[in-house]
Amino acid sequence: MSRAHSVAVAALRKSFGARNVLDGVSLEVAAGSLTAILGASGSGKTTLLRLLAGFERADRGTIELGGEVVDGSRYVPPEKRRIGYVPQDGALFPHLTVAGNVAFGLRSRPGVEARVAELLALVGLDGFERRVPHQLSGGERQRVALARALAPDPALVLLDEPFSSLDVELRTSMRREVVQVLRAAGVTAVLVTHDQDEALSIADRVAVLQRGLIVQCDEPAVLYTRPVNGEVARFVGHGNLLLGRLENGVVRSVLGEISVELGTPAAEPCAVGVLVRPEQIDIGDAAPFSAPGAERTPRGVVVEREFHGHDVLVTVRLDEPAWGPDPAGRPGFEVLARLPGPSAPEPGARVSLRVRGTAAAWLSRSQD
């Protein structure tokens, strides 16, 4: 079993010509863990992976693998880093068999056939030794690529969008299988992806890369429920981003009074941004205007519903907000609510809304 590397990246910078791709990235990955780097296309995810692998050199900053500097005060070439790399399309050699692809980096080592057989069994492809890449499905090719990356017994495996070319159903099953293989191999793994579901579902920690910086790195549940700002909240899952005024621990907003958890202590009263996830919103019949407290109850009309089988995503256009005009100045402010099961109000239905639980909040000078 591999002696897994920890990874420590500090103040890493990389430019290509006038384009600044990474602008001071810092990241720590625990030995034996799986960390996902989540970012939009062009955010620098693959550049960061290539720097870890040693395919590119950093302009400034430091990379340590297992406590050893491999880029910074000294440079260690890729073949000396004990790293396995799985590119986006697998990049198998078309003229080699499955066994030949897996054994490519093992030619000078004893026991090659036994090692190849062990790895193919690990990835569920025993008996595929004599096949060639064009005889394999997309998922099978990715398994071969993973086996090839694991063949030299690496301490760190890097995966560059490994599931992006697969269909949705295969992608889901492949995620589970790859995680099981990585755990069984005992390696540290870093995966880059633009798919938030992928990152949240399989990683121990998720690092969000934006504008050349890691803006937040947390466990998936923390990232989803307590994003550090509105930009991260928009990028990770559906969410309703509001502005409000925090006073005595409660925010007054277009959705009424909301209990919040503020990431940074602040002097109240103050303006804050608030994230309310769709599943935190309860929908009921529109409160009669004569009912006690009705003037404070957010109400609106259903304008759209999306059926997803296990739940329904409902869009509600609010009436004039209970606490005055929408502070962001947006007419017809709309919110998303996620309701379990197939039943949900039809478009045109008038409803009342209530926020359940505690929402994330952060100091805000604007809609953040």
mmCIF file of C-alpha atoms in Angstrom:
data_model
loop_
_atom_site.group_PDB
_atom_site.id
_atom_site.type_symbol
_atom_site.label_atom_id
_atom_site.label_comp_id
_atom_site.label_asym_id
_atom_site.label_seq_id
_atom_site.Cartn_x
_atom_site.Cartn_y
_atom_site.Cartn_z
ATOM 1 C CA MET A 1 0.000 0.000 0.000
ATOM 2 C CA SER A 2 1.234 3.505 -0.824
ATOM 3 C CA ARG A 3 2.659 5.886 1.714
ATOM 4 C CA ALA A 4 0.198 8.663 0.936
ATOM 5 C CA HIS A 5 1.516 12.188 0.450
ATOM 6 C CA SER A 6 0.081 15.217 2.164
ATOM 7 C CA VAL A 7 -0.048 18.289 -0.089
ATOM 8 C CA ALA A 8 0.762 21.862 0.959
ATOM 9 C CA VAL A 9 0.519 24.725 -1.538
ATOM 10 C CA ALA A 10 1.453 28.253 -0.437
ATOM 11 C CA ALA A 11 1.034 31.555 -2.309
ATOM 12 C CA LEU A 12 1.268 29.835 -5.692
ATOM 13 C CA ARG A 13 1.330 32.090 -8.758
ATOM 14 C CA LYS A 14 1.344 31.216 -12.437
ATOM 15 C CA SER A 15 0.933 33.391 -15.526
ATOM 16 C CA PHE A 16 0.956 32.640 -19.225
ATOM 17 C CA GLY A 17 2.105 35.783 -20.980
ATOM 18 C CA ALA A 18 -0.054 38.665 -19.762
ATOM 19 C CA ARG A 19 -2.713 36.302 -18.391
ATOM 20 C CA ASN A 20 -2.518 35.760 -14.640
ATOM 21 C CA VAL A 21 -4.033 32.292 -14.066
ATOM 22 C CA LEU A 22 -3.183 31.578 -10.418
ATOM 23 C CA ASP A 23 -2.821 34.569 -8.122
ATOM 24 C CA GLY A 24 -1.612 33.315 -4.740
ATOM 25 C CA VAL A 25 -3.289 29.905 -4.318
ATOM 26 C CA SER A 26 -2.870 28.261 -0.915
ATOM 27 C CA LEU A 27 -4.218 24.796 -0.157
ATOM 28 C CA GLU A 28 -3.618 21.904 2.227
ATOM 29 C CA VAL A 29 -4.641 18.313 1.487
ATOM 30 C CA ALA A 30 -4.414 15.681 4.233
ATOM 31 C CA ALA A 31 -2.638 12.420 3.467
ATOM 32 C CA GLY A 32 -5.066 9.720 2.334
ATOM 33 C CA SER A 33 -7.920 12.143 1.626
ATOM 34 C CA LEU A 34 -9.783 13.085 -1.548
ATOM 35 C CA THR A 35 -9.991 16.819 -2.257
ATOM 36 C CA ALA A 36 -11.971 18.284 -5.149
ATOM 37 C CA ILE A 37 -10.928 21.563 -6.783
ATOM 38 C CA LEU A 38 -14.181 23.122 -7.970
ATOM 39 C CA GLY A 39 -14.192 25.980 -10.430
ATOM 40 C CA ALA A 40 -15.692 27.270 -13.650
ATOM 41 C CA SER A 41 -14.018 26.696 -17.013
ATOM 42 C CA GLY A 42 -10.903 28.857 -17.253
ATOM 43 C CA SER A 43 -10.555 29.289 -13.494
ATOM 44 C CA GLY A 44 -7.109 27.644 -13.423
ATOM 45 C CA LYS A 45 -8.041 24.171 -12.138
ATOM 46 C CA THR A 46 -6.015 22.223 -14.685
ATOM 47 C CA THR A 47 -3.076 24.625 -14.336
ATOM 48 C CA LEU A 48 -3.014 23.928 -10.594
ATOM 49 C CA LEU A 49 -3.078 20.184 -11.263
ATOM 50 C CA ARG A 50 -0.234 20.438 -13.775
ATOM 51 C CA LEU A 51 1.843 22.389 -11.271
ATOM 52 C CA LEU A 52 1.278 19.672 -8.666
ATOM 53 C CA ALA A 53 2.315 17.063 -11.211
ATOM 54 C CA GLY A 54 5.423 19.017 -12.200
ATOM 55 C CA PHE A 55 4.369 19.461 -15.842
ATOM 56 C CA GLU A 56 4.566 23.245 -15.302
ATOM 57 C CA ARG A 57 6.749 25.287 -12.954
ATOM 58 C CA ALA A 58 5.334 27.939 -10.649
ATOM 59 C CA ASP A 59 6.317 31.578 -11.121
ATOM 60 C CA ARG A 60 6.237 32.087 -7.355
ATOM 61 C CA GLY A 61 5.140 30.163 -4.285
ATOM 62 C CA THR A 62 5.810 26.712 -2.893
ATOM 63 C CA ILE A 63 4.495 23.164 -3.381
ATOM 64 C CA GLU A 64 5.278 20.511 -0.777
ATOM 65 C CA LEU A 65 4.442 16.810 -1.197
ATOM 66 C CA GLY A 66 4.790 14.722 1.926
ATOM 67 C CA GLY A 67 6.621 17.598 3.625
ATOM 68 C CA GLU A 68 9.213 17.834 0.850
ATOM 69 C CA VAL A 69 9.513 20.936 -1.341
ATOM 70 C CA VAL A 70 9.047 19.953 -4.994
ATOM 71 C CA ASP A 71 8.583 23.460 -6.433
ATOM 72 C CA GLY A 72 9.889 26.680 -4.916
ATOM 73 C CA SER A 73 13.334 26.720 -3.342
ATOM 74 C CA ARG A 74 14.031 23.568 -5.360
ATOM 75 C CA TYR A 75 12.364 21.768 -8.251
ATOM 76 C CA VAL A 76 11.667 18.033 -8.422
ATOM 77 C CA PRO A 77 10.780 16.704 -11.906
ATOM 78 C CA PRO A 78 7.494 14.789 -12.462
ATOM 79 C CA GLU A 79 9.061 11.323 -12.559
ATOM 80 C CA LYS A 80 10.533 11.846 -9.077
ATOM 81 C CA ARG A 81 7.298 12.944 -7.368
ATOM 82 C CA ARG A 82 5.488 9.555 -7.025
ATOM 83 C CA ILE A 83 2.389 10.968 -8.689
ATOM 84 C CA GLY A 84 -0.212 9.238 -10.841
ATOM 85 C CA TYR A 85 -2.077 11.387 -13.376
ATOM 86 C CA VAL A 86 -5.473 10.642 -14.973
ATOM 87 C CA PRO A 87 -6.162 13.098 -17.831
ATOM 88 C CA GLN A 88 -9.640 14.127 -18.912
ATOM 89 C CA ASP A 89 -9.978 11.685 -21.817
ATOM 90 C CA GLY A 90 -7.896 8.875 -20.325
ATOM 91 C CA ALA A 91 -5.267 9.271 -23.089
ATOM 92 C CA LEU A 92 -4.733 5.534 -23.542
ATOM 93 C CA PHE A 93 -2.220 4.396 -26.124
ATOM 94 C CA PRO A 94 -4.430 3.099 -28.975
ATOM 95 C CA HIS A 95 -1.831 0.603 -30.261
ATOM 96 C CA LEU A 96 -1.354 -1.092 -26.867
ATOM 97 C CA THR A 97 -3.564 -3.652 -25.189
ATOM 98 C CA VAL A 98 -5.184 -2.986 -21.835
ATOM 99 C CA ALA A 99 -2.345 -4.868 -20.155
ATOM 100 C CA GLY A 100 0.194 -2.913 -22.184
ATOM 101 C CA ASN A 101 -1.325 0.415 -21.174
ATOM 102 C CA VAL A 102 -1.346 -0.479 -17.476
ATOM 103 C CA ALA A 103 2.202 -1.817 -17.639
ATOM 104 C CA PHE A 104 3.591 1.151 -19.567
ATOM 105 C CA GLY A 105 5.368 2.679 -16.570
ATOM 106 C CA LEU A 106 6.465 -0.680 -15.144
ATOM 107 C CA ARG A 107 8.583 -2.138 -17.923
ATOM 108 C CA SER A 108 11.812 -2.209 -15.953
ATOM 109 C CA ARG A 109 10.263 -3.628 -12.783
ATOM 110 C CA PRO A 110 9.979 -7.284 -11.745
ATOM 111 C CA GLY A 111 6.558 -8.893 -11.391
ATOM 112 C CA VAL A 112 4.878 -6.733 -14.041
ATOM 113 C CA GLU A 113 2.263 -9.325 -15.035
ATOM 114 C CA ALA A 114 1.223 -9.894 -11.430
ATOM 115 C CA ARG A 115 0.971 -6.150 -10.806
ATOM 116 C CA VAL A 116 -1.153 -5.640 -13.939
ATOM 117 C CA ALA A 117 -3.476 -8.483 -12.926
ATOM 118 C CA GLU A 118 -3.789 -7.039 -9.409
ATOM 119 C CA LEU A 119 -4.724 -3.582 -10.712
ATOM 120 C CA LEU A 120 -7.205 -4.820 -13.305
ATOM 121 C CA ALA A 121 -8.935 -6.834 -10.593
ATOM 122 C CA LEU A 122 -8.974 -3.720 -8.405
ATOM 123 C CA VAL A 123 -10.753 -1.683 -11.100
ATOM 124 C CA GLY A 124 -13.082 -4.539 -12.062
ATOM 125 C CA LEU A 125 -11.484 -5.374 -15.427
ATOM 126 C CA ASP A 126 -9.852 -8.745 -14.834
ATOM 127 C CA GLY A 127 -10.022 -10.694 -18.083
ATOM 128 C CA PHE A 128 -9.644 -7.541 -20.219
ATOM 129 C CA GLU A 129 -5.856 -7.842 -20.609
ATOM 130 C CA ARG A 130 -5.840 -8.539 -24.360
ATOM 131 C CA ARG A 131 -8.425 -5.966 -25.409
ATOM 132 C CA VAL A 132 -7.431 -2.706 -27.075
ATOM 133 C CA PRO A 133 -8.882 0.751 -26.263
ATOM 134 C CA HIS A 134 -11.330 0.904 -29.196
ATOM 135 C CA GLN A 135 -12.991 -2.274 -27.861
ATOM 136 C CA LEU A 136 -13.785 -0.611 -24.531
ATOM 137 C CA SER A 137 -16.641 1.589 -23.357
ATOM 138 C CA GLY A 138 -15.960 5.085 -22.049
ATOM 139 C CA GLY A 139 -16.189 3.912 -18.453
ATOM 140 C CA GLU A 140 -13.875 0.969 -19.102
ATOM 141 C CA ARG A 141 -11.278 3.254 -20.687
ATOM 142 C CA GLN A 142 -11.359 5.491 -17.611
ATOM 143 C CA ARG A 143 -10.831 2.466 -15.364
ATOM 144 C CA VAL A 144 -7.798 1.451 -17.427
ATOM 145 C CA ALA A 145 -6.441 5.004 -17.138
ATOM 146 C CA LEU A 146 -6.893 4.847 -13.363
ATOM 147 C CA ALA A 147 -5.166 1.450 -13.184
ATOM 148 C CA ARG A 148 -2.267 2.840 -15.237
ATOM 149 C CA ALA A 149 -1.963 5.837 -12.875
ATOM 150 C CA LEU A 150 -1.896 3.487 -9.855
ATOM 151 C CA ALA A 151 0.571 1.035 -11.384
ATOM 152 C CA PRO A 152 3.820 2.665 -10.117
ATOM 153 C CA ASP A 153 2.395 2.738 -6.555
ATOM 154 C CA PRO A 154 2.025 6.535 -6.341
ATOM 155 C CA ALA A 155 1.527 8.466 -3.123
ATOM 156 C CA LEU A 156 -0.711 11.042 -4.856
ATOM 157 C CA VAL A 157 -3.172 10.657 -7.732
ATOM 158 C CA LEU A 158 -4.339 13.676 -9.746
ATOM 159 C CA LEU A 159 -7.565 13.444 -11.760
ATOM 160 C CA ASP A 160 -8.434 16.068 -14.375
ATOM 161 C CA GLU A 161 -12.232 16.079 -14.973
ATOM 162 C CA PRO A 162 -12.153 12.271 -15.311
ATOM 163 C CA PHE A 163 -15.917 11.820 -15.766
ATOM 164 C CA SER A 164 -16.778 14.743 -18.049
ATOM 165 C CA SER A 165 -17.003 12.672 -21.245
ATOM 166 C CA LEU A 166 -19.332 10.048 -19.735
ATOM 167 C CA ASP A 167 -23.130 10.047 -19.826
ATOM 168 C CA VAL A 168 -24.980 11.018 -16.661
ATOM 169 C CA GLU A 169 -25.840 7.515 -15.416
ATOM 170 C CA LEU A 170 -22.351 6.130 -16.051
ATOM 171 C CA ARG A 171 -20.777 9.203 -14.501
ATOM 172 C CA THR A 172 -22.605 8.565 -11.216
ATOM 173 C CA SER A 173 -21.585 4.912 -10.998
ATOM 174 C CA MET A 174 -18.002 5.681 -12.031
ATOM 175 C CA ARG A 175 -17.654 8.242 -9.248
ATOM 176 C CA ARG A 176 -18.473 5.602 -6.635
ATOM 177 C CA GLU A 177 -16.162 3.037 -8.212
ATOM 178 C CA VAL A 178 -13.218 5.415 -8.506
ATOM 179 C CA VAL A 179 -13.547 6.508 -4.868
ATOM 180 C CA GLN A 180 -13.616 2.865 -3.770
ATOM 181 C CA VAL A 181 -10.474 2.122 -5.811
ATOM 182 C CA LEU A 182 -8.616 5.156 -4.434
ATOM 183 C CA ARG A 183 -9.540 4.242 -0.860
ATOM 184 C CA ALA A 184 -8.424 0.647 -1.414
ATOM 185 C CA ALA A 185 -5.112 1.860 -2.871
ATOM 186 C CA GLY A 186 -4.515 4.094 0.151
ATOM 187 C CA VAL A 187 -3.475 7.142 -1.876
ATOM 188 C CA THR A 188 -4.116 10.850 -1.546
ATOM 189 C CA ALA A 189 -6.191 12.181 -4.447
ATOM 190 C CA VAL A 190 -6.881 15.613 -5.914
ATOM 191 C CA LEU A 191 -9.658 15.877 -8.481
ATOM 192 C CA VAL A 192 -10.546 18.959 -10.518
ATOM 193 C CA THR A 193 -14.077 19.461 -11.771
ATOM 194 C CA HIS A 194 -16.612 22.118 -12.745
ATOM 195 C CA ASP A 195 -19.458 19.819 -11.614
ATOM 196 C CA GLN A 196 -20.673 20.815 -8.157
ATOM 197 C CA ASP A 197 -22.660 17.575 -7.668
ATOM 198 C CA GLU A 198 -19.548 15.567 -8.434
ATOM 199 C CA ALA A 199 -17.430 17.539 -5.982
ATOM 200 C CA LEU A 200 -19.966 17.525 -3.165
ATOM 201 C CA SER A 201 -20.853 13.842 -3.495
ATOM 202 C CA ILE A 202 -17.402 12.219 -3.408
ATOM 203 C CA ALA A 203 -14.835 14.569 -1.875
ATOM 204 C CA ASP A 204 -13.729 14.794 1.753
ATOM 205 C CA ARG A 205 -13.109 18.500 1.195
ATOM 206 C CA VAL A 206 -13.974 20.869 -1.640
ATOM 207 C CA ALA A 207 -11.846 23.874 -2.580
ATOM 208 C CA VAL A 208 -13.555 26.572 -4.657
ATOM 209 C CA LEU A 209 -11.178 28.235 -7.119
ATOM 210 C CA GLN A 210 -12.242 31.681 -8.367
ATOM 211 C CA ARG A 211 -10.202 34.449 -9.980
ATOM 212 C CA GLY A 212 -6.972 32.561 -9.373
ATOM 213 C CA LEU A 213 -7.560 32.068 -5.638
ATOM 214 C CA ILE A 214 -8.983 29.367 -3.351
ATOM 215 C CA VAL A 215 -11.803 31.384 -1.796
ATOM 216 C CA GLN A 216 -13.102 28.583 0.434
ATOM 217 C CA CYS A 217 -12.021 25.030 1.272
ATOM 218 C CA ASP A 218 -14.333 23.040 3.516
ATOM 219 C CA GLU A 219 -16.173 19.794 3.992
ATOM 220 C CA PRO A 220 -19.017 19.533 1.431
ATOM 221 C CA ALA A 221 -21.800 20.102 3.983
ATOM 222 C CA VAL A 222 -20.093 23.226 5.357
ATOM 223 C CA LEU A 223 -19.463 24.600 1.873
ATOM 224 C CA TYR A 224 -23.117 24.124 0.953
ATOM 225 C CA THR A 225 -24.685 25.480 4.130
ATOM 226 C CA ARG A 226 -22.108 28.117 5.115
ATOM 227 C CA PRO A 227 -20.506 29.657 2.003
ATOM 228 C CA VAL A 228 -18.178 32.554 2.792
ATOM 229 C CA ASN A 229 -19.843 34.947 0.346
ATOM 230 C CA GLY A 230 -22.547 35.295 -2.265
ATOM 231 C CA GLU A 231 -20.272 34.320 -5.126
ATOM 232 C CA VAL A 232 -19.554 30.916 -3.590
ATOM 233 C CA ALA A 233 -23.236 30.509 -2.701
ATOM 234 C CA ARG A 234 -24.262 31.110 -6.328
ATOM 235 C CA PHE A 235 -21.714 28.614 -7.590
ATOM 236 C CA VAL A 236 -22.588 25.766 -5.211
ATOM 237 C CA GLY A 237 -26.197 24.660 -5.588
ATOM 238 C CA HIS A 238 -29.451 26.532 -5.999
ATOM 239 C CA GLY A 239 -29.920 29.381 -3.580
ATOM 240 C CA ASN A 240 -31.886 32.527 -2.822
ATOM 241 C CA LEU A 241 -29.509 35.434 -2.221
ATOM 242 C CA LEU A 242 -31.069 38.287 -0.285
ATOM 243 C CA LEU A 243 -30.055 41.553 1.265
ATOM 244 C CA GLY A 244 -31.277 42.404 4.724
ATOM 245 C CA ARG A 245 -30.618 44.270 7.938
ATOM 246 C CA LEU A 246 -29.239 42.374 10.909
ATOM 247 C CA GLU A 247 -30.445 43.514 14.320
ATOM 248 C CA ASN A 248 -30.568 41.536 17.569
ATOM 249 C CA GLY A 249 -29.486 38.376 15.765
ATOM 250 C CA VAL A 250 -32.358 38.460 13.263
ATOM 251 C CA VAL A 251 -32.363 39.674 9.678
ATOM 252 C CA ARG A 252 -35.305 41.550 8.205
ATOM 253 C CA SER A 253 -35.558 40.731 4.510
ATOM 254 C CA VAL A 254 -37.952 40.256 1.608
ATOM 255 C CA LEU A 255 -38.739 36.855 3.139
ATOM 256 C CA GLY A 256 -39.578 38.307 6.523
ATOM 257 C CA GLU A 257 -37.540 37.715 9.665
ATOM 258 C CA ILE A 258 -34.765 35.134 9.264
ATOM 259 C CA SER A 259 -32.529 33.615 11.931
ATOM 260 C CA VAL A 260 -28.954 33.701 10.644
ATOM 261 C CA GLU A 261 -25.447 32.554 11.447
ATOM 262 C CA LEU A 262 -22.941 35.266 10.623
ATOM 263 C CA GLY A 263 -19.505 33.980 9.630
ATOM 264 C CA THR A 264 -17.722 37.106 10.909
ATOM 265 C CA PRO A 265 -18.678 38.982 14.107
ATOM 266 C CA ALA A 266 -20.139 42.399 13.368
ATOM 267 C CA ALA A 267 -21.517 45.417 15.164
ATOM 268 C CA GLU A 268 -25.290 45.506 14.812
ATOM 269 C CA PRO A 269 -27.314 46.845 13.145
ATOM 270 C CA CYS A 270 -25.621 46.208 9.807
ATOM 271 C CA ALA A 271 -26.354 45.256 6.209
ATOM 272 C CA VAL A 272 -25.822 41.571 5.381
ATOM 273 C CA GLY A 273 -26.133 39.175 2.502
ATOM 274 C CA VAL A 274 -28.186 36.084 3.271
ATOM 275 C CA LEU A 275 -28.351 32.649 1.635
ATOM 276 C CA VAL A 276 -31.624 30.755 1.897
ATOM 277 C CA ARG A 277 -31.528 27.341 0.231
ATOM 278 C CA PRO A 278 -34.722 26.297 -1.616
ATOM 279 C CA GLU A 279 -35.286 23.368 0.760
ATOM 280 C CA GLN A 280 -35.467 25.847 3.679
ATOM 281 C CA ILE A 281 -38.626 27.462 2.314
ATOM 282 C CA ASP A 282 -42.034 26.140 3.331
ATOM 283 C CA ILE A 283 -44.970 26.999 1.088
ATOM 284 C CA GLY A 284 -48.589 27.172 2.235
ATOM 285 C CA ASP A 285 -51.873 28.746 1.315
ATOM 286 C CA ALA A 286 -51.771 32.512 1.038
ATOM 287 C CA ALA A 287 -52.525 33.980 4.462
ATOM 288 C CA PRO A 288 -55.783 35.943 4.575
ATOM 289 C CA PHE A 289 -55.100 39.642 4.933
ATOM 290 C CA SER A 290 -57.320 39.671 8.031
ATOM 291 C CA ALA A 291 -55.271 36.978 9.807
ATOM 292 C CA PRO A 292 -53.072 38.074 12.728
ATOM 293 C CA GLY A 293 -49.608 39.003 11.443
ATOM 294 C CA ALA A 294 -50.697 38.650 7.803
ATOM 295 C CA GLU A 295 -49.176 42.001 6.950
ATOM 296 C CA ARG A 296 -45.784 40.510 7.816
ATOM 297 C CA THR A 297 -46.234 37.232 5.895
ATOM 298 C CA PRO A 298 -44.377 37.027 2.572
ATOM 299 C CA ARG A 299 -46.812 36.130 -0.197
ATOM 300 C CA GLY A 300 -46.571 35.647 -3.912
ATOM 301 C CA VAL A 301 -47.677 33.754 -6.988
ATOM 302 C CA VAL A 302 -46.200 30.558 -8.408
ATOM 303 C CA VAL A 303 -44.777 31.320 -11.861
ATOM 304 C CA GLU A 304 -42.946 28.098 -12.647
ATOM 305 C CA ARG A 305 -42.419 24.539 -11.428
ATOM 306 C CA GLU A 306 -39.801 21.993 -12.455
ATOM 307 C CA PHE A 307 -40.523 18.335 -11.752
ATOM 308 C CA HIS A 308 -37.409 16.307 -10.892
ATOM 309 C CA GLY A 309 -39.049 13.086 -9.744
ATOM 310 C CA HIS A 310 -37.803 13.080 -6.146
ATOM 311 C CA ASP A 311 -38.733 16.741 -5.698
ATOM 312 C CA VAL A 312 -40.195 19.809 -7.379
ATOM 313 C CA LEU A 313 -38.439 23.158 -7.761
ATOM 314 C CA VAL A 314 -40.999 25.954 -7.532
ATOM 315 C CA THR A 315 -40.430 29.602 -8.511
ATOM 316 C CA VAL A 316 -42.527 32.151 -6.626
ATOM 317 C CA ARG A 317 -42.736 35.828 -7.595
ATOM 318 C CA LEU A 318 -43.219 37.815 -4.403
ATOM 319 C CA ASP A 319 -45.753 40.520 -3.761
ATOM 320 C CA GLU A 320 -44.456 43.809 -2.355
ATOM 321 C CA PRO A 321 -42.073 42.559 0.377
ATOM 322 C CA ALA A 322 -43.307 42.607 3.941
ATOM 323 C CA TRP A 323 -40.389 44.802 5.079
ATOM 324 C CA GLY A 324 -40.535 47.317 2.238
ATOM 325 C CA PRO A 325 -39.222 47.285 -1.342
ATOM 326 C CA ASP A 326 -36.620 44.732 -2.301
ATOM 327 C CA PRO A 327 -33.341 46.297 -1.092
ATOM 328 C CA ALA A 328 -31.552 45.275 -4.283
ATOM 329 C CA GLY A 329 -34.069 47.259 -6.327
ATOM 330 C CA ARG A 330 -35.290 44.284 -8.347
ATOM 331 C CA PRO A 331 -38.947 44.393 -9.368
ATOM 332 C CA GLY A 332 -40.905 41.160 -9.049
ATOM 333 C CA PHE A 333 -38.309 39.452 -6.856
ATOM 334 C CA GLU A 334 -38.456 35.670 -7.346
ATOM 335 C CA VAL A 335 -37.469 32.910 -4.934
ATOM 336 C CA LEU A 336 -36.947 29.171 -5.376
ATOM 337 C CA ALA A 337 -38.504 26.578 -3.083
ATOM 338 C CA ARG A 338 -37.768 22.846 -3.219
ATOM 339 C CA LEU A 339 -40.697 20.653 -2.239
ATOM 340 C CA PRO A 340 -40.522 16.884 -1.696
ATOM 341 C CA GLY A 341 -42.583 14.496 -3.792
ATOM 342 C CA PRO A 342 -44.673 15.148 -6.888
ATOM 343 C CA SER A 343 -47.225 17.506 -5.346
ATOM 344 C CA ALA A 344 -46.622 21.243 -5.622
ATOM 345 C CA PRO A 345 -48.777 24.310 -6.311
ATOM 346 C CA GLU A 346 -49.555 24.892 -9.972
ATOM 347 C CA PRO A 347 -48.405 28.059 -11.755
ATOM 348 C CA GLY A 348 -50.827 30.857 -10.943
ATOM 349 C CA ALA A 349 -51.513 29.672 -7.388
ATOM 350 C CA ARG A 350 -51.145 32.248 -4.630
ATOM 351 C CA VAL A 351 -49.027 31.078 -1.709
ATOM 352 C CA SER A 352 -47.408 32.213 1.516
ATOM 353 C CA LEU A 353 -43.787 31.496 2.358
ATOM 354 C CA ARG A 354 -41.837 30.829 5.525
ATOM 355 C CA VAL A 355 -38.107 30.325 6.014
ATOM 356 C CA ARG A 356 -37.282 27.327 8.184
ATOM 357 C CA GLY A 357 -34.106 27.000 10.240
ATOM 358 C CA THR A 358 -30.996 29.158 10.258
ATOM 359 C CA ALA A 359 -29.523 30.741 7.147
ATOM 360 C CA ALA A 360 -25.934 31.674 6.342
ATOM 361 C CA ALA A 361 -25.122 35.383 6.313
ATOM 362 C CA TRP A 362 -22.122 37.609 5.689
ATOM 363 C CA LEU A 363 -21.377 41.319 5.867
ATOM 364 C CA SER A 364 -22.349 42.912 2.598
ATOM 365 C CA ARG A 365 -21.828 46.252 0.950
ATOM 366 C CA SER A 366 -23.969 45.120 -1.996
ATOM 367 C CA GLN A 367 -25.583 41.925 -3.236
ATOM 368 C CA ASP A 368 -22.084 40.392 -2.971
#
